[in-house]
Coordinates of C-alpha atoms in Angstrom, one line a residue:
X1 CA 28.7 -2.5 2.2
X2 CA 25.5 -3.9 0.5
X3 CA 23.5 -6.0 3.2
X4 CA 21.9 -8.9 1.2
X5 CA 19.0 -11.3 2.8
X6 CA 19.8 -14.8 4.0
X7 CA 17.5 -16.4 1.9
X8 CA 17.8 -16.8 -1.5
X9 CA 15.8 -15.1 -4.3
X10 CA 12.6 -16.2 -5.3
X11 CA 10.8 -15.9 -8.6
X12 CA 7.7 -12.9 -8.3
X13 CA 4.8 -13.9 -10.2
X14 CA 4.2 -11.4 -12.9
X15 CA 0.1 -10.8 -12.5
X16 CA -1.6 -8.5 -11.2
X17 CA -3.1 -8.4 -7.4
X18 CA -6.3 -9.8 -7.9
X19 CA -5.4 -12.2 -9.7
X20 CA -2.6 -13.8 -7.2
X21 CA -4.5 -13.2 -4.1
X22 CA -7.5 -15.7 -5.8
X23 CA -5.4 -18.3 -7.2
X24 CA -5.7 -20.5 -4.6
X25 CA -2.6 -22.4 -3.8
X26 CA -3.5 -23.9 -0.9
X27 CA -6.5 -25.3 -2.7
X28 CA -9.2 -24.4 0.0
X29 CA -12.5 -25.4 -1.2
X30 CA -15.2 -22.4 -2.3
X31 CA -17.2 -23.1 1.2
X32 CA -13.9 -22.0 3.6
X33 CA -14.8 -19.5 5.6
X34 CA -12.4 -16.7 5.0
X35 CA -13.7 -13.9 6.7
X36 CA -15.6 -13.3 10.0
X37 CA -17.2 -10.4 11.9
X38 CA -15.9 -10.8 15.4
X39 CA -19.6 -9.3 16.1
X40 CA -22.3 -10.1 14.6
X41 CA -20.9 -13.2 13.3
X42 CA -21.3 -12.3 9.4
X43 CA -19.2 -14.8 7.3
X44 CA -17.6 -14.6 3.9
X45 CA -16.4 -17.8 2.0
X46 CA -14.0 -17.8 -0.6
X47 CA -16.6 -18.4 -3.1
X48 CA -18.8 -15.6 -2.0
X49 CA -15.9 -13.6 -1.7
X50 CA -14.8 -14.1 -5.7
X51 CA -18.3 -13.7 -6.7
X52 CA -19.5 -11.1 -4.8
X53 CA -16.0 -8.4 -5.6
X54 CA -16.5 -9.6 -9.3
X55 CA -20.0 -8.4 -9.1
X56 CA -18.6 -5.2 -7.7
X57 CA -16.3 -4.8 -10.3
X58 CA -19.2 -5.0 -12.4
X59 CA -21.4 -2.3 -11.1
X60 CA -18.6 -0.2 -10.6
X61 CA -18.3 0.1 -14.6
X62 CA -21.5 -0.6 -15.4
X63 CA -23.6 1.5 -12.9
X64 CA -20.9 4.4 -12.6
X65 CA -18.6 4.3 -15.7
X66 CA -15.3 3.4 -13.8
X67 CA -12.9 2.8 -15.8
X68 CA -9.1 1.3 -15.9
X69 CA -7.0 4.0 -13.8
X70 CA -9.9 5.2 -11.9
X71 CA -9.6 5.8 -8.1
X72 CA -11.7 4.9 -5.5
X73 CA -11.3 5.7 -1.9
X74 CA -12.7 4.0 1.1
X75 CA -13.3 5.5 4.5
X76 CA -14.3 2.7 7.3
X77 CA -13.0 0.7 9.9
X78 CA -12.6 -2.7 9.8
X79 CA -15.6 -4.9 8.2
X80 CA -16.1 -8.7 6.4
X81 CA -17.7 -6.2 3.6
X82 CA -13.9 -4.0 3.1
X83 CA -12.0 -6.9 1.0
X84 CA -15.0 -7.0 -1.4
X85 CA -15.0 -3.2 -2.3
X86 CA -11.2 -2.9 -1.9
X87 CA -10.2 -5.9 -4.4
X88 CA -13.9 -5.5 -6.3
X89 CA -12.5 -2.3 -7.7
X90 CA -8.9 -3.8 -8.0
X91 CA -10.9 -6.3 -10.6
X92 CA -12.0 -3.4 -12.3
X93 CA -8.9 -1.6 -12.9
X94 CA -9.1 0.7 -10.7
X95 CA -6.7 2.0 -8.0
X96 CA -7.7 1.7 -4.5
X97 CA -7.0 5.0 -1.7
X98 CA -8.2 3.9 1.5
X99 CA -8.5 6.6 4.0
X100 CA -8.4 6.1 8.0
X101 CA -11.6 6.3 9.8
X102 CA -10.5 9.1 12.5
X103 CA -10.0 11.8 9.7
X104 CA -11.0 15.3 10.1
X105 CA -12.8 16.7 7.1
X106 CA -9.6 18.6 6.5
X107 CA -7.1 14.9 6.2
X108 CA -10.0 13.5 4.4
X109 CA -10.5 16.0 1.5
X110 CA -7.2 16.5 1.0
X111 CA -6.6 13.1 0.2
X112 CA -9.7 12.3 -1.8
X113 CA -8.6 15.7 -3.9
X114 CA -4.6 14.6 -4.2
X115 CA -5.2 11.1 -5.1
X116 CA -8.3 11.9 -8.0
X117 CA -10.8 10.1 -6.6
X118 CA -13.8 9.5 -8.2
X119 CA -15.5 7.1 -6.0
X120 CA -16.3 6.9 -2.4
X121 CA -17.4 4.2 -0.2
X122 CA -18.1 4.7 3.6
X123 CA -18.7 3.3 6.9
X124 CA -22.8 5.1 7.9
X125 CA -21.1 6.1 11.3
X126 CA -18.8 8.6 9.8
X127 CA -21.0 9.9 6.9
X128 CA -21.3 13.2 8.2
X129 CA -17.2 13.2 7.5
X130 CA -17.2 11.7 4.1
X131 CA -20.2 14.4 2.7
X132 CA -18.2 17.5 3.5
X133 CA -15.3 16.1 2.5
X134 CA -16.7 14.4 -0.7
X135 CA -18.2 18.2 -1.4
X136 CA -15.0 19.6 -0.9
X137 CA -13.4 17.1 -3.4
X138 CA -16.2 17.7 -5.8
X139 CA -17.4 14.0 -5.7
X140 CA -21.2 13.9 -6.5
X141 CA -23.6 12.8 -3.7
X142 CA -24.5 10.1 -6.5
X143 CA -20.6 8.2 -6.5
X144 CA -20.5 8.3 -2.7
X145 CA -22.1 4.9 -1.4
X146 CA -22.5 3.4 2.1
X147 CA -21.5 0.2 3.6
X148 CA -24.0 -1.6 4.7
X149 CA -28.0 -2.0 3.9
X150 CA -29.4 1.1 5.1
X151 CA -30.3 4.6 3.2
X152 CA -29.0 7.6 5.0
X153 CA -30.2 11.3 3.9
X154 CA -30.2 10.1 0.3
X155 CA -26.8 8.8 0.3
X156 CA -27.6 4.9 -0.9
X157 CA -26.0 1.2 0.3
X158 CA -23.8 0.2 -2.6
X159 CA -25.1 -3.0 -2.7
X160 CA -28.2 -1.7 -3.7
X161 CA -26.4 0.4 -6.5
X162 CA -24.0 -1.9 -7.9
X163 CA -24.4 -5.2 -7.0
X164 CA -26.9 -7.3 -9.6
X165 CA -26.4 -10.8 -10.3
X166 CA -24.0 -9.6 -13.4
X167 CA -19.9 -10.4 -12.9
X168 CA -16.8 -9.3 -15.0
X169 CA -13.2 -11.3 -15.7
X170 CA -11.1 -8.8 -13.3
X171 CA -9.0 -6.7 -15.6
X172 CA -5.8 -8.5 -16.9
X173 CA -2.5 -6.6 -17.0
X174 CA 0.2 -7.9 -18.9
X175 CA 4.4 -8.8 -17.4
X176 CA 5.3 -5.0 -18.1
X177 CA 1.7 -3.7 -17.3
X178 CA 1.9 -5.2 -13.5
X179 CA 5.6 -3.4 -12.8
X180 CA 4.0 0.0 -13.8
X181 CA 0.2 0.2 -13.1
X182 CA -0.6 1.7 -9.6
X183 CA -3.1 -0.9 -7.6
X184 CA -2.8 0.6 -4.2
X185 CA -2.4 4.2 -3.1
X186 CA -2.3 4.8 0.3
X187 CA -1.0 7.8 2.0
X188 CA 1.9 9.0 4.7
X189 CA 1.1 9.4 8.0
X190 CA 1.4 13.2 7.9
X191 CA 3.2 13.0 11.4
X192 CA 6.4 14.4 10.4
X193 CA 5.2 16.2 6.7
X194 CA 2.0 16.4 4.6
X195 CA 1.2 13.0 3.5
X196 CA 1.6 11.8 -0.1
X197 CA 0.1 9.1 -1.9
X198 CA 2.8 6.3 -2.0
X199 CA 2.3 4.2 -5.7
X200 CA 2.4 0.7 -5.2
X201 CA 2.1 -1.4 -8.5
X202 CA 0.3 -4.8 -9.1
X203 CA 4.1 -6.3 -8.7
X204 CA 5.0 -4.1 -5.3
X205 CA 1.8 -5.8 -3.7
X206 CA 2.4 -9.5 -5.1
X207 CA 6.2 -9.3 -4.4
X208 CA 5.7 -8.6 -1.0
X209 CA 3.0 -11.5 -0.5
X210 CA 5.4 -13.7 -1.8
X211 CA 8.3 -13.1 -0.1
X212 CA 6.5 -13.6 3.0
X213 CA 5.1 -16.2 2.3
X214 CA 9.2 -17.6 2.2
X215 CA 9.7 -16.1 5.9
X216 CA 6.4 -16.5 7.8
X217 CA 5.9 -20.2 7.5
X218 CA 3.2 -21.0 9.9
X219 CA 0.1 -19.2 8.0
X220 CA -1.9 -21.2 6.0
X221 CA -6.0 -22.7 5.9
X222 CA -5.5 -23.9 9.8
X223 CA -5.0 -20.4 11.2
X224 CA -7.3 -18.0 12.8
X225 CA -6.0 -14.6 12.5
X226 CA -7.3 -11.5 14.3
X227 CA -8.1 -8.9 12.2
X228 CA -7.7 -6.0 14.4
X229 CA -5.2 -3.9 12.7
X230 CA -6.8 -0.9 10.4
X231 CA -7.4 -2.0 7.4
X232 CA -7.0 1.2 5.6
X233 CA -3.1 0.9 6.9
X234 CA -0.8 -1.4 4.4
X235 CA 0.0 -3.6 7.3
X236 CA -3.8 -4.7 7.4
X237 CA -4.6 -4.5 3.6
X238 CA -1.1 -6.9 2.4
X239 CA -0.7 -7.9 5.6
X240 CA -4.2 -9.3 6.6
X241 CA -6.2 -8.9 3.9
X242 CA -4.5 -10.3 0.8
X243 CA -2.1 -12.4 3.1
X244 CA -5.5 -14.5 4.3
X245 CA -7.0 -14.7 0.6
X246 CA -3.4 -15.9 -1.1
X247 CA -2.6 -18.3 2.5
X248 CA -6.4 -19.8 2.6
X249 CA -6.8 -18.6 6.4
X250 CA -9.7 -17.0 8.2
X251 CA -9.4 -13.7 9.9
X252 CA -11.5 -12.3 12.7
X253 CA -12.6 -9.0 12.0
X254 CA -12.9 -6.4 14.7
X255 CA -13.5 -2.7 14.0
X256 CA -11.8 -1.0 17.0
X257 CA -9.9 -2.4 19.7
X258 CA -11.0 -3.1 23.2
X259 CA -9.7 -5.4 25.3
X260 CA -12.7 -7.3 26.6
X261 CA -13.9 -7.9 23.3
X262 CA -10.2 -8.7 22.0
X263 CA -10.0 -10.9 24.5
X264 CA -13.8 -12.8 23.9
X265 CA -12.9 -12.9 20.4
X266 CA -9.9 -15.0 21.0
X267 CA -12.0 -16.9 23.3
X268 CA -14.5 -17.9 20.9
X269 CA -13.3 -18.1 17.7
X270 CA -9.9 -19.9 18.8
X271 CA -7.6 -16.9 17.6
X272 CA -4.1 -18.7 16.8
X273 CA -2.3 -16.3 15.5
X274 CA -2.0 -12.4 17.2
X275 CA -1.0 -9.4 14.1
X276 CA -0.5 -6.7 17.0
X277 CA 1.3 -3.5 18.1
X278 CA 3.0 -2.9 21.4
X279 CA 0.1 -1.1 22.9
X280 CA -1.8 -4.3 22.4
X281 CA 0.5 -6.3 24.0
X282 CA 1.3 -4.0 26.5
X283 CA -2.7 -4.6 27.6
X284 CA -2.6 -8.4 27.3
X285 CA 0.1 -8.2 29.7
X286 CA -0.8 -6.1 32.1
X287 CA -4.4 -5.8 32.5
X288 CA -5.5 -8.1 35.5
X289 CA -8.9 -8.9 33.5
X290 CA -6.9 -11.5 30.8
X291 CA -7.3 -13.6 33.2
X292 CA -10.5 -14.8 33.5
X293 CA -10.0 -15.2 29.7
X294 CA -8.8 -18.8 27.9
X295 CA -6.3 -18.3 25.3
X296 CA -4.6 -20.4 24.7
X297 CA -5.2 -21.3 21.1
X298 CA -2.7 -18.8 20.3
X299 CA 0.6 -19.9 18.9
X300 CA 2.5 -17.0 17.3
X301 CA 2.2 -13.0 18.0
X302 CA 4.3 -10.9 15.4
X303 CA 4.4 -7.1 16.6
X304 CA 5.3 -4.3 13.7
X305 CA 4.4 -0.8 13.0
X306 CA 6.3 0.6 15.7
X307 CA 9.2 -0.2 18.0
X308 CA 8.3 -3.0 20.8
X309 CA 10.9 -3.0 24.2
X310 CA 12.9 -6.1 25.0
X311 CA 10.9 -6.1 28.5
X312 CA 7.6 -6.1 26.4
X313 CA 8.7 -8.8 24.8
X314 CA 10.0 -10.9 27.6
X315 CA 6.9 -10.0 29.8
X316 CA 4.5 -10.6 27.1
X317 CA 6.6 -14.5 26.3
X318 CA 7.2 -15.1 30.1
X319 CA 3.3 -14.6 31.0
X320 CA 1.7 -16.7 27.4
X321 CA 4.8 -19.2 26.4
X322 CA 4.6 -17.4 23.1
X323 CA 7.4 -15.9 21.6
X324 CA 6.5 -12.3 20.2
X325 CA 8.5 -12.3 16.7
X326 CA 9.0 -8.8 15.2
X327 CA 8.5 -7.1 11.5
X328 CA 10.0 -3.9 10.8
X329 CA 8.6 -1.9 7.4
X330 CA 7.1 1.1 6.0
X331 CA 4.2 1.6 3.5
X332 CA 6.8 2.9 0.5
X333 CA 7.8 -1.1 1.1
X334 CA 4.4 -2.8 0.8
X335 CA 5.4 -3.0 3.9
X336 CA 7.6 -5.8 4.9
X337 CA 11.4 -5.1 4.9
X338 CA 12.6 -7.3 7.9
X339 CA 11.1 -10.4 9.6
X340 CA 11.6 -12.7 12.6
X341 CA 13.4 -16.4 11.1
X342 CA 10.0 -18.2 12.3
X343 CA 11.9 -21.5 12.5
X344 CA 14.2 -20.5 15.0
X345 CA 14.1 -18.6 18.6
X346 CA 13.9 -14.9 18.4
X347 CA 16.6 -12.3 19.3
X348 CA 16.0 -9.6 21.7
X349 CA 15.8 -6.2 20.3
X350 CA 16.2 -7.7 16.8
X351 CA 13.7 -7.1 14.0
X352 CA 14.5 -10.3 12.1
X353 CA 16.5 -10.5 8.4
X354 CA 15.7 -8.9 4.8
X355 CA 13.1 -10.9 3.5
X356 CA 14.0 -12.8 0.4
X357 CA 14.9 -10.0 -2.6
X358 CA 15.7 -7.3 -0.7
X359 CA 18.9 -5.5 0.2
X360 CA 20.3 -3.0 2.1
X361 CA 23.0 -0.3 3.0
X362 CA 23.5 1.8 6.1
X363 CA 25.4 5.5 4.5
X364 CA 26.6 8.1 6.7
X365 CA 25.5 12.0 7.0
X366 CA 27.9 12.4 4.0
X367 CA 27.0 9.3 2.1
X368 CA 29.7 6.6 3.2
X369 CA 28.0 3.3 3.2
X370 CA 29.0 1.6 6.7
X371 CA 28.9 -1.9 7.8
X372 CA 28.4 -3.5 10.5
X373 CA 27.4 -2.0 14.3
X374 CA 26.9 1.8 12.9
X375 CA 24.1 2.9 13.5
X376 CA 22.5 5.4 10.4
X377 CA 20.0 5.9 8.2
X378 CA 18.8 2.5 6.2
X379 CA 18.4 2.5 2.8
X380 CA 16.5 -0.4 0.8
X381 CA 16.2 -2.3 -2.6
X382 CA 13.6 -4.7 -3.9
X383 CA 10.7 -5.5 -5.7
X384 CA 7.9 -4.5 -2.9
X385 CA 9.6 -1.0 -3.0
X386 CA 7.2 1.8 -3.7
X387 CA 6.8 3.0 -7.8
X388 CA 6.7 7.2 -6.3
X389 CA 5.0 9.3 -4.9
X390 CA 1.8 10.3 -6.5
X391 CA 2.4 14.1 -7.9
X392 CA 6.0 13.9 -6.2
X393 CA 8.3 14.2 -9.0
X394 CA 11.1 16.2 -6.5
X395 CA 10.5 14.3 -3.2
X396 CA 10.6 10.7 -5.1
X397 CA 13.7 11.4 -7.0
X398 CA 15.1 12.6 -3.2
X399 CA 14.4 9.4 -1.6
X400 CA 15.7 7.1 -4.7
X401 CA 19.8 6.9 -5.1
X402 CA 21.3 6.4 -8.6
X403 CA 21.5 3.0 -7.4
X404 CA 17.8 2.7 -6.8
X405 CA 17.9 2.3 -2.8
X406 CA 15.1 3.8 -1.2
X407 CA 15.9 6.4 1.8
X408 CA 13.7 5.4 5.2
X409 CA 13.9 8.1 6.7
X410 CA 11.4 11.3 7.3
X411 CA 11.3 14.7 7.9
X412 CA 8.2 17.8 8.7
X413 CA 8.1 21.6 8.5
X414 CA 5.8 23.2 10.6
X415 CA 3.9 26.9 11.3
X416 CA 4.9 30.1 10.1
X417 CA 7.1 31.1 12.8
X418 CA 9.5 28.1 12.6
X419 CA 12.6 28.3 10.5
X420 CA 12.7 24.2 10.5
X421 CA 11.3 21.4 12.5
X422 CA 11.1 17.7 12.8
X423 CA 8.6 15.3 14.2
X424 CA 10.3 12.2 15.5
X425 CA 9.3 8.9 17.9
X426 CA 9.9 9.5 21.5
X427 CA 10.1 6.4 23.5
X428 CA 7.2 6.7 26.0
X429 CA 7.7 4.4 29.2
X430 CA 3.9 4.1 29.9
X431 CA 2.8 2.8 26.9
X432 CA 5.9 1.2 25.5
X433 CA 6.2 2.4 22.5
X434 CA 7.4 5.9 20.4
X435 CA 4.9 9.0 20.8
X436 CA 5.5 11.9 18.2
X437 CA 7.2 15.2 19.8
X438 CA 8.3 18.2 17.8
X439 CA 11.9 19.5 18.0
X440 CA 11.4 22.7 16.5
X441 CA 14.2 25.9 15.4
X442 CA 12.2 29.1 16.0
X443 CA 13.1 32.3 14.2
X444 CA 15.2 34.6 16.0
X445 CA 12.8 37.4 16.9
X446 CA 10.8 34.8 18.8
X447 CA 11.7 33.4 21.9
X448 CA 10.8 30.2 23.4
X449 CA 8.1 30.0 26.0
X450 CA 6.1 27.1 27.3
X451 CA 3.1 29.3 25.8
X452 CA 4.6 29.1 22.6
X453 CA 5.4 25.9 22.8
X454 CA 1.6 24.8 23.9
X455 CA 0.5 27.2 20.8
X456 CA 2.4 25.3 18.3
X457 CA 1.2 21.6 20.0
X458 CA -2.4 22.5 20.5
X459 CA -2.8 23.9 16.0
X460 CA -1.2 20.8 15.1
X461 CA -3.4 19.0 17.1
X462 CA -6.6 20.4 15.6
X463 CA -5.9 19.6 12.4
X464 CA -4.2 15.6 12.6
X465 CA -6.1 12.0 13.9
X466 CA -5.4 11.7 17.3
X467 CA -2.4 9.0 16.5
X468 CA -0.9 11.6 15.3
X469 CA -1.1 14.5 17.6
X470 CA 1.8 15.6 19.4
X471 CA 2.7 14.4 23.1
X472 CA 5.1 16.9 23.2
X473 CA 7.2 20.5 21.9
X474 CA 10.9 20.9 22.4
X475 CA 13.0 23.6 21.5
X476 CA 16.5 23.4 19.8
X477 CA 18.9 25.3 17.8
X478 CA 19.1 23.5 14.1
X479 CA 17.8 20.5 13.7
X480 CA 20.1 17.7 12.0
X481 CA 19.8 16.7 8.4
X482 CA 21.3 14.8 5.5
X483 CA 22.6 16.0 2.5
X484 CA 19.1 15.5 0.8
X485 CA 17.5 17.6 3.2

């Protein structure tokens, strides 16, 4: 049976991203603060914010020659300075890669090479990163700037490059134009296969932005967000980024969590509404130093990107009065698929409803859609669904039915020893959440050991983030799969 969404359809804007997440419907005035440094205390206004990534548009064809179609990549945590470059270069046409800031030189390159990428901006603290990677990719010293206001080694500030007092009308795309141009271009994880860059069109990003804005009812230009979440992750570019700009809120932005300064953060700014993940919440509840910290200017908590317990929940709502509501998605979905119903109490161990638009089908191993209570692999339709999978042609047309539901689900092949293998979320006890362990099938002439086992773990670990290394090898003999597999 085809699972449909409780609410009813809404109409998606047909523009492009820029242009929705600046047309202002709250009608904040050009002074609001929008963005904060958790920090130093740096602000962005909505003014400064219009003018200052229309400058960057600017440079960006001016100084460089970027042109419609062209990629550029960022590499950096968190900073006030991020939604200027990432929607500056939106403006000008371009599609945006952002990469996360724990790469090896080996994730990075890859991805700057895979997705085109003829720009790069970067944080100064990984720099050393970005220039073998950039070399690697064949991205002149001259196209790789810095955040910031300080030359490194040659390597120049792009404000300093591109910035002038010059601006540009971001690029208009027309109805058809916004269902088929690439704005956003972020990549897999990599924990369970090599990553791929995941196409999400002008009308992907706005979709999704809008049909939240039907579920989550309580943002808007009174809340205080904390902006903790990576921004290089689709939960913290839609999610944060453009969700603040297109809401009229202010987000906090920190680069790298710690819970002292999480906590002072809340303290001074009057956080009121928590974007977190269970390890997050798991220290808010636990740690003995919260205490001596006043927060109670938050309201709302909403925990996605990876499964949260029912005790998590109920510790976390029994020690703050604050219900934790839940989002489940994926990047391929921009990334909300599922939301808590904000007006109502939440349910234990549920991850909300389909957000307005969407549907949904549970099939069986051998295709048979199911209904309710069976537990199988979920497949999706709606507008925020991803265009493909950049250079993909075979894996995209796997995930797609003839119906045009997108497959969830994901598989990885490891090592050269291993006849098949599969990286999949193991519930870990201590920090509440699911920790990536291998199951792997081994060829016959091998045989399992322990020192195998540790062989396998510790080169997959050398060459992945640490979120993604493995907590664990097991050993089994065929590992399950659908008939797409």
């Amino acid at each position: 049976m085809i699972f449909k969404s409780k609410y009813p359809d809404i109409k998606i804007p047909e523009v492009g991203v820029y242009q929705y997440v600046t047309s202002n419907p709250k009608k904040i005035s050009d002074d609001k603060v929008i963005f904060i440094d958790g920090i130093t205390g740096k602000c962005c206004t909505f003014g400064e914010f219009k003018h200052e990534s229309k400058k960057f548009a600017a440079g960006l064809q001016e100084k460089l020659g970027f042109k419609r179609g062209d990629v550029l990549a960022i590499f950096s945590p968190n900073l006030v300075d991020y939604p200027i470059v990432l929607l500056g270069a939106i403006a000008a046409g371009g599609k945006i890669t952002t990469a996360s800031p724990i790469y090896e030189e080996t994730e990075l390159s890859c991805q700057l090479i895979d997705s085109g990428a003829s720009v790069l901006i970067v944080h100064p603290i990984i720099l050393e990163t970005a220039i073998k990677a950039s070399i690697e990719a064949k991205i002149p010293s001259s196209r790789v700037l810095l955040f910031g206001d300080k030359e490194i080694n040659g390597y120049k500030p792009y404000r300093s490059i591109l910035i002038n007092d010059l601006e540009i009308e971001p690029v208009y795309y027309t109805p058809e134009e916004v269902k088929t141009t690439t704005a956003y271009l972020p990549y897999s994880s990599g924990t369970v296969e090599k990553p791929k860059g995941i196409e999400l069109t002008h009308k992907n990003i706005v979709a999704n932005l809008a049909q939240g804005a039907n579920v989550d009812l309580t943002l808007g230009p009174d809340s205080i967000i904390m902006g903790i979440l990576p921004f290089c992750h689709i939960y913290g570019l839609n999610g944060i980024i453009n969700a603040t700009l297109i809401r009229g809120a202010t987000v906090v932005v920190l680069p790298t969590f710690s819970l002292k300064t999480y906590c002072e953060t809340i303290q001074k700014y009057k956080i009121n509404h928590l974007y977190a993940i269970p390890p997050i919440l798991l220290s808010l509840v636990n740690d003995p130093s919260v205490q001596q910290y006043d927060l109670s200017s938050v309201k709302t908590a909403l925990s996605a990107a990876a499964p949260l317990s029912d005790e998590l929940a109920k510790n976390f709502h029994e020690k703050f009065k604050i219900p934790v509501w839940q989002a489940y998605g994926l990047t391929e979905a921009s990334p909300v698929v599922t939301h808590s119903d904000t007006t109502k109490n939440t349910v234990p161990g549920s991850v909300g409803v389909l957000i307005p638009n969407v549907k949904a089908k549970i099939l069986s191993e051998d295709g048979r859609e199911l209904g309710y209570n069976e537990p199988r692999e979920l497949w999706i339709h709606g507008p925020n669904v991803m265009k493909s999978y950049l250079n993909y042609k075979e894996a995209t047309a796997n995930v797609f039915d003839k119906d045009g539901f997108f497959n969830t689900g994901d598989v990885l092949y490891v090592d050269e020893q291993v006849i098949d293998a599969a990286v999949i979320g193991h519930f870990s006890e201590e920090e509440k959440t699911e920790v990536p362990v291998a199951y792997i099938t081994i060829k016959s002439e091998y045989e399992q050991s322990q020192a195998l086992a540790e062989e396998i773990q510790h080169f997959v670990n050398e060459k992945v983030a640490s979120r993604k290394k493995l907590s664990g090898v097991k050993f089994i003999d065929k590992i399950p799969k659908n008939e797409a597999e």
